PDB file of C-alpha atoms in Angstrom:
ATOM      1  CA  GLN A1349      22.836 -50.194  52.680  1.00 80.00           C
ATOM      2  CA  VAL A1350      19.055 -50.248  52.413  1.00 88.00           C
ATOM      3  CA  GLN A1351      16.541 -52.528  54.044  1.00 93.00           C
ATOM      4  CA  LEU A1352      12.948 -52.687  52.871  1.00 94.00           C
ATOM      5  CA  VAL A1353      10.125 -54.318  54.786  1.00 95.00           C
ATOM      6  CA  GLU A1354       6.671 -54.755  53.269  1.00 96.00           C
ATOM      7  CA  SER A1355       3.464 -55.206  55.187  1.00 96.00           C
ATOM      8  CA  GLY A1356      -0.274 -55.049  54.643  1.00 97.00           C
ATOM      9  CA  GLY A1357      -0.920 -58.033  52.420  1.00 97.00           C
ATOM     10  CA  GLY A1358      -3.745 -60.424  53.015  1.00 98.00           C
ATOM     11  CA  LEU A1359      -6.897 -62.012  51.665  1.00 98.00           C
ATOM     12  CA  VAL A1360      -9.603 -59.805  50.207  1.00 98.00           C
ATOM     13  CA  GLN A1361     -12.698 -60.306  48.079  1.00 98.00           C
ATOM     14  CA  ALA A1362     -12.842 -59.071  44.510  1.00 98.00           C
ATOM     15  CA  GLY A1363     -13.757 -55.404  44.505  1.00 98.00           C
ATOM     16  CA  GLY A1364     -12.169 -54.832  47.885  1.00 98.00           C
ATOM     17  CA  SER A1365      -9.153 -52.805  48.940  1.00 98.00           C
ATOM     18  CA  LEU A1366      -5.802 -53.218  50.641  1.00 98.00           C
ATOM     19  CA  ARG A1367      -3.004 -50.833  51.479  1.00 98.00           C
ATOM     20  CA  LEU A1368       0.558 -52.081  51.364  1.00 98.00           C
ATOM     21  CA  SER A1369       3.374 -50.351  53.207  1.00 98.00           C
ATOM     22  CA  CYS A1370       7.114 -50.476  52.636  1.00 96.00           C
ATOM     23  CA  ALA A1371       9.358 -49.116  55.364  1.00 94.00           C
ATOM     24  CA  ALA A1372      12.904 -48.266  54.302  1.00 91.00           C
ATOM     25  CA  SER A1373      15.965 -47.844  56.483  1.00 90.00           C
ATOM     26  CA  GLY A1374      19.719 -47.424  56.152  1.00 82.00           C
ATOM     27  CA  ARG A1375      20.013 -44.603  53.626  1.00 68.00           C
ATOM     28  CA  THR A1376      18.979 -41.082  52.765  1.00 63.00           C
ATOM     29  CA  PHE A1377      16.492 -41.460  49.930  1.00 62.00           C
ATOM     30  CA  SER A1378      16.605 -38.042  48.303  1.00 66.00           C
ATOM     31  CA  SER A1379      17.952 -39.426  45.018  1.00 68.00           C
ATOM     32  CA  TYR A1380      16.029 -42.704  44.971  1.00 82.00           C
ATOM     33  CA  ALA A1381      13.086 -44.059  43.124  1.00 90.00           C
ATOM     34  CA  MET A1382      10.935 -46.664  44.810  1.00 93.00           C
ATOM     35  CA  GLY A1383       8.614 -49.096  43.173  1.00 95.00           C
ATOM     36  CA  TRP A1384       6.202 -51.942  43.618  1.00 98.00           C
ATOM     37  CA  PHE A1385       6.428 -55.152  41.629  1.00 98.00           C
ATOM     38  CA  ARG A1386       4.419 -58.333  41.819  1.00 98.00           C
ATOM     39  CA  GLN A1387       4.942 -61.951  40.919  1.00 98.00           C
ATOM     40  CA  ALA A1388       2.270 -64.582  40.492  1.00 97.00           C
ATOM     41  CA  PRO A1389       3.046 -68.319  40.430  1.00 93.00           C
ATOM     42  CA  GLY A1390       4.651 -69.327  37.157  1.00 95.00           C
ATOM     43  CA  LYS A1391       4.956 -65.742  35.936  1.00 96.00           C
ATOM     44  CA  GLU A1392       7.710 -63.173  35.653  1.00 96.00           C
ATOM     45  CA  ARG A1393       7.972 -60.397  38.165  1.00 97.00           C
ATOM     46  CA  GLU A1394       6.065 -57.458  36.731  1.00 97.00           C
ATOM     47  CA  PHE A1395       6.041 -53.747  37.328  1.00 98.00           C
ATOM     48  CA  VAL A1396       3.146 -52.201  39.215  1.00 98.00           C
ATOM     49  CA  ALA A1397       4.023 -48.630  40.193  1.00 98.00           C
ATOM     50  CA  ALA A1398       6.971 -46.359  40.956  1.00 97.00           C
ATOM     51  CA  ILE A1399       7.570 -43.040  42.645  1.00 94.00           C
ATOM     52  CA  SER A1400      10.428 -40.571  42.822  1.00 88.00           C
ATOM     53  CA  TRP A1401      11.446 -40.163  46.432  1.00 80.00           C
ATOM     54  CA  SER A1402      12.412 -36.535  45.974  1.00 78.00           C
ATOM     55  CA  THR A1403       9.696 -35.202  43.657  1.00 82.00           C
ATOM     56  CA  GLY A1404       6.782 -37.554  44.193  1.00 86.00           C
ATOM     57  CA  SER A1405       6.333 -38.137  40.461  1.00 92.00           C
ATOM     58  CA  THR A1406       4.514 -41.401  39.845  1.00 96.00           C
ATOM     59  CA  TYR A1407       4.357 -44.042  37.139  1.00 96.00           C
ATOM     60  CA  TYR A1408       1.889 -46.923  36.825  1.00 98.00           C
ATOM     61  CA  ALA A1409       1.456 -50.061  34.829  1.00 98.00           C
ATOM     62  CA  ASP A1410      -1.542 -49.835  32.523  1.00 98.00           C
ATOM     63  CA  SER A1411      -3.127 -52.797  34.275  1.00 97.00           C
ATOM     64  CA  VAL A1412      -3.483 -50.891  37.553  1.00 98.00           C
ATOM     65  CA  LYS A1413      -4.071 -47.301  36.449  1.00 98.00           C
ATOM     66  CA  GLY A1414      -7.164 -45.875  38.054  1.00 98.00           C
ATOM     67  CA  ARG A1415      -7.212 -48.578  40.725  1.00 98.00           C
ATOM     68  CA  PHE A1416      -3.856 -48.365  42.520  1.00 98.00           C
ATOM     69  CA  THR A1417      -2.145 -45.320  43.996  1.00 98.00           C
ATOM     70  CA  ILE A1418       1.474 -45.120  45.085  1.00 97.00           C
ATOM     71  CA  SER A1419       2.452 -42.509  47.641  1.00 95.00           C
ATOM     72  CA  ARG A1420       5.225 -41.722  50.078  1.00 91.00           C
ATOM     73  CA  ASP A1421       5.845 -40.284  53.510  1.00 90.00           C
ATOM     74  CA  ASN A1422       9.339 -38.820  53.463  1.00 82.00           C
ATOM     75  CA  ALA A1423       9.492 -38.335  57.220  1.00 86.00           C
ATOM     76  CA  LYS A1424       8.800 -42.024  57.777  1.00 90.00           C
ATOM     77  CA  ASN A1425      10.835 -43.291  54.800  1.00 87.00           C
ATOM     78  CA  THR A1426       7.765 -45.251  53.835  1.00 92.00           C
ATOM     79  CA  VAL A1427       6.059 -45.864  50.519  1.00 94.00           C
ATOM     80  CA  TYR A1428       2.470 -47.059  50.212  1.00 97.00           C
ATOM     81  CA  LEU A1429       0.426 -48.812  47.604  1.00 98.00           C
ATOM     82  CA  GLN A1430      -3.300 -48.255  47.945  1.00 98.00           C
ATOM     83  CA  MET A1431      -5.065 -50.967  45.971  1.00 98.00           C
ATOM     84  CA  ASN A1432      -8.750 -50.515  45.194  1.00 98.00           C
ATOM     85  CA  SER A1433     -11.186 -52.473  43.047  1.00 98.00           C
ATOM     86  CA  LEU A1434      -9.037 -55.548  43.393  1.00 98.00           C
ATOM     87  CA  LYS A1435      -9.389 -58.350  40.883  1.00 98.00           C
ATOM     88  CA  PRO A1436      -8.419 -62.026  41.118  1.00 98.00           C
ATOM     89  CA  GLU A1437      -5.654 -61.379  38.591  1.00 97.00           C
ATOM     90  CA  ASP A1438      -4.045 -59.030  41.120  1.00 98.00           C
ATOM     91  CA  THR A1439      -3.211 -62.066  43.250  1.00 98.00           C
ATOM     92  CA  ALA A1440       0.564 -62.202  43.658  1.00 98.00           C
ATOM     93  CA  VAL A1441       3.442 -61.647  45.998  1.00 98.00           C
ATOM     94  CA  TYR A1442       4.062 -57.907  46.052  1.00 98.00           C
ATOM     95  CA  TYR A1443       7.608 -56.620  46.409  1.00 98.00           C
ATOM     96  CA  CYS A1444       8.883 -53.194  47.313  1.00 97.00           C
ATOM     97  CA  ALA A1445      12.062 -52.057  45.551  1.00 96.00           C
ATOM     98  CA  ALA A1446      14.437 -49.090  45.666  1.00 93.00           C
ATOM     99  CA  GLY A1447      17.260 -47.777  43.512  1.00 91.00           C
ATOM    100  CA  ASP A1448      19.181 -44.638  42.606  1.00 87.00           C
ATOM    101  CA  LYS A1449      19.986 -45.583  38.996  1.00 84.00           C
ATOM    102  CA  VAL A1450      16.422 -45.907  37.817  1.00 86.00           C
ATOM    103  CA  VAL A1451      15.714 -44.686  34.292  1.00 84.00           C
ATOM    104  CA  ALA A1452      12.720 -46.468  32.801  1.00 87.00           C
ATOM    105  CA  GLY A1453      11.244 -47.259  36.184  1.00 90.00           C
ATOM    106  CA  ASN A1454       9.480 -50.458  35.134  1.00 93.00           C
ATOM    107  CA  ASP A1455      12.550 -52.671  34.730  1.00 94.00           C
ATOM    108  CA  VAL A1456      13.303 -54.978  37.653  1.00 94.00           C
ATOM    109  CA  HIS A1457      17.029 -54.803  36.872  1.00 94.00           C
ATOM    110  CA  GLU A1458      17.157 -51.085  37.606  1.00 93.00           C
ATOM    111  CA  TYR A1459      16.443 -51.609  41.290  1.00 94.00           C
ATOM    112  CA  ASP A1460      19.169 -52.457  43.786  1.00 92.00           C
ATOM    113  CA  TYR A1461      17.221 -53.271  46.925  1.00 94.00           C
ATOM    114  CA  TRP A1462      14.215 -55.483  47.471  1.00 96.00           C
ATOM    115  CA  GLY A1463      11.912 -56.350  50.296  1.00 97.00           C
ATOM    116  CA  GLN A1464      10.892 -59.865  51.236  1.00 97.00           C
ATOM    117  CA  GLY A1465       7.461 -59.645  49.644  1.00 97.00           C
ATOM    118  CA  THR A1466       3.942 -59.728  50.995  1.00 98.00           C
ATOM    119  CA  GLN A1467       1.178 -61.988  49.708  1.00 98.00           C
ATOM    120  CA  VAL A1468      -1.981 -60.486  48.270  1.00 98.00           C
ATOM    121  CA  THR A1469      -4.788 -62.902  47.483  1.00 98.00           C
ATOM    122  CA  VAL A1470      -7.998 -61.732  45.831  1.00 98.00           C
ATOM    123  CA  SER A1471     -10.854 -64.195  45.909  1.00 98.00           C
ATOM    124  CA  SER A1472     -13.758 -64.323  43.473  1.00 93.00           C
TER     125      SER A1472
END
């Protein structure tokens, strides 16, 4: 029902910034939450940030608070992740996710739809 397409990844120096975008199609998102997760080689997929599509309420992992900002554009059905002060440990494939049964927000199993991922590499 929902397709998610991420873009905006790339290579950046430590301390730099990137903005990721996730364009959603195929559904009205008034009842959805959307989130960003990331997965580094050999590690579990971990929560980064989430946003309520209807209210705009946000939730962040402690590791990115103060550096990353999640936002949305309802008219474009697009969610963004502004990443500032990037660190080498932020290097991962970043995935956009969506779901309408989200409770905790940081659990990968609560999300029904996933994008293909976009690579973010932070060099030191």
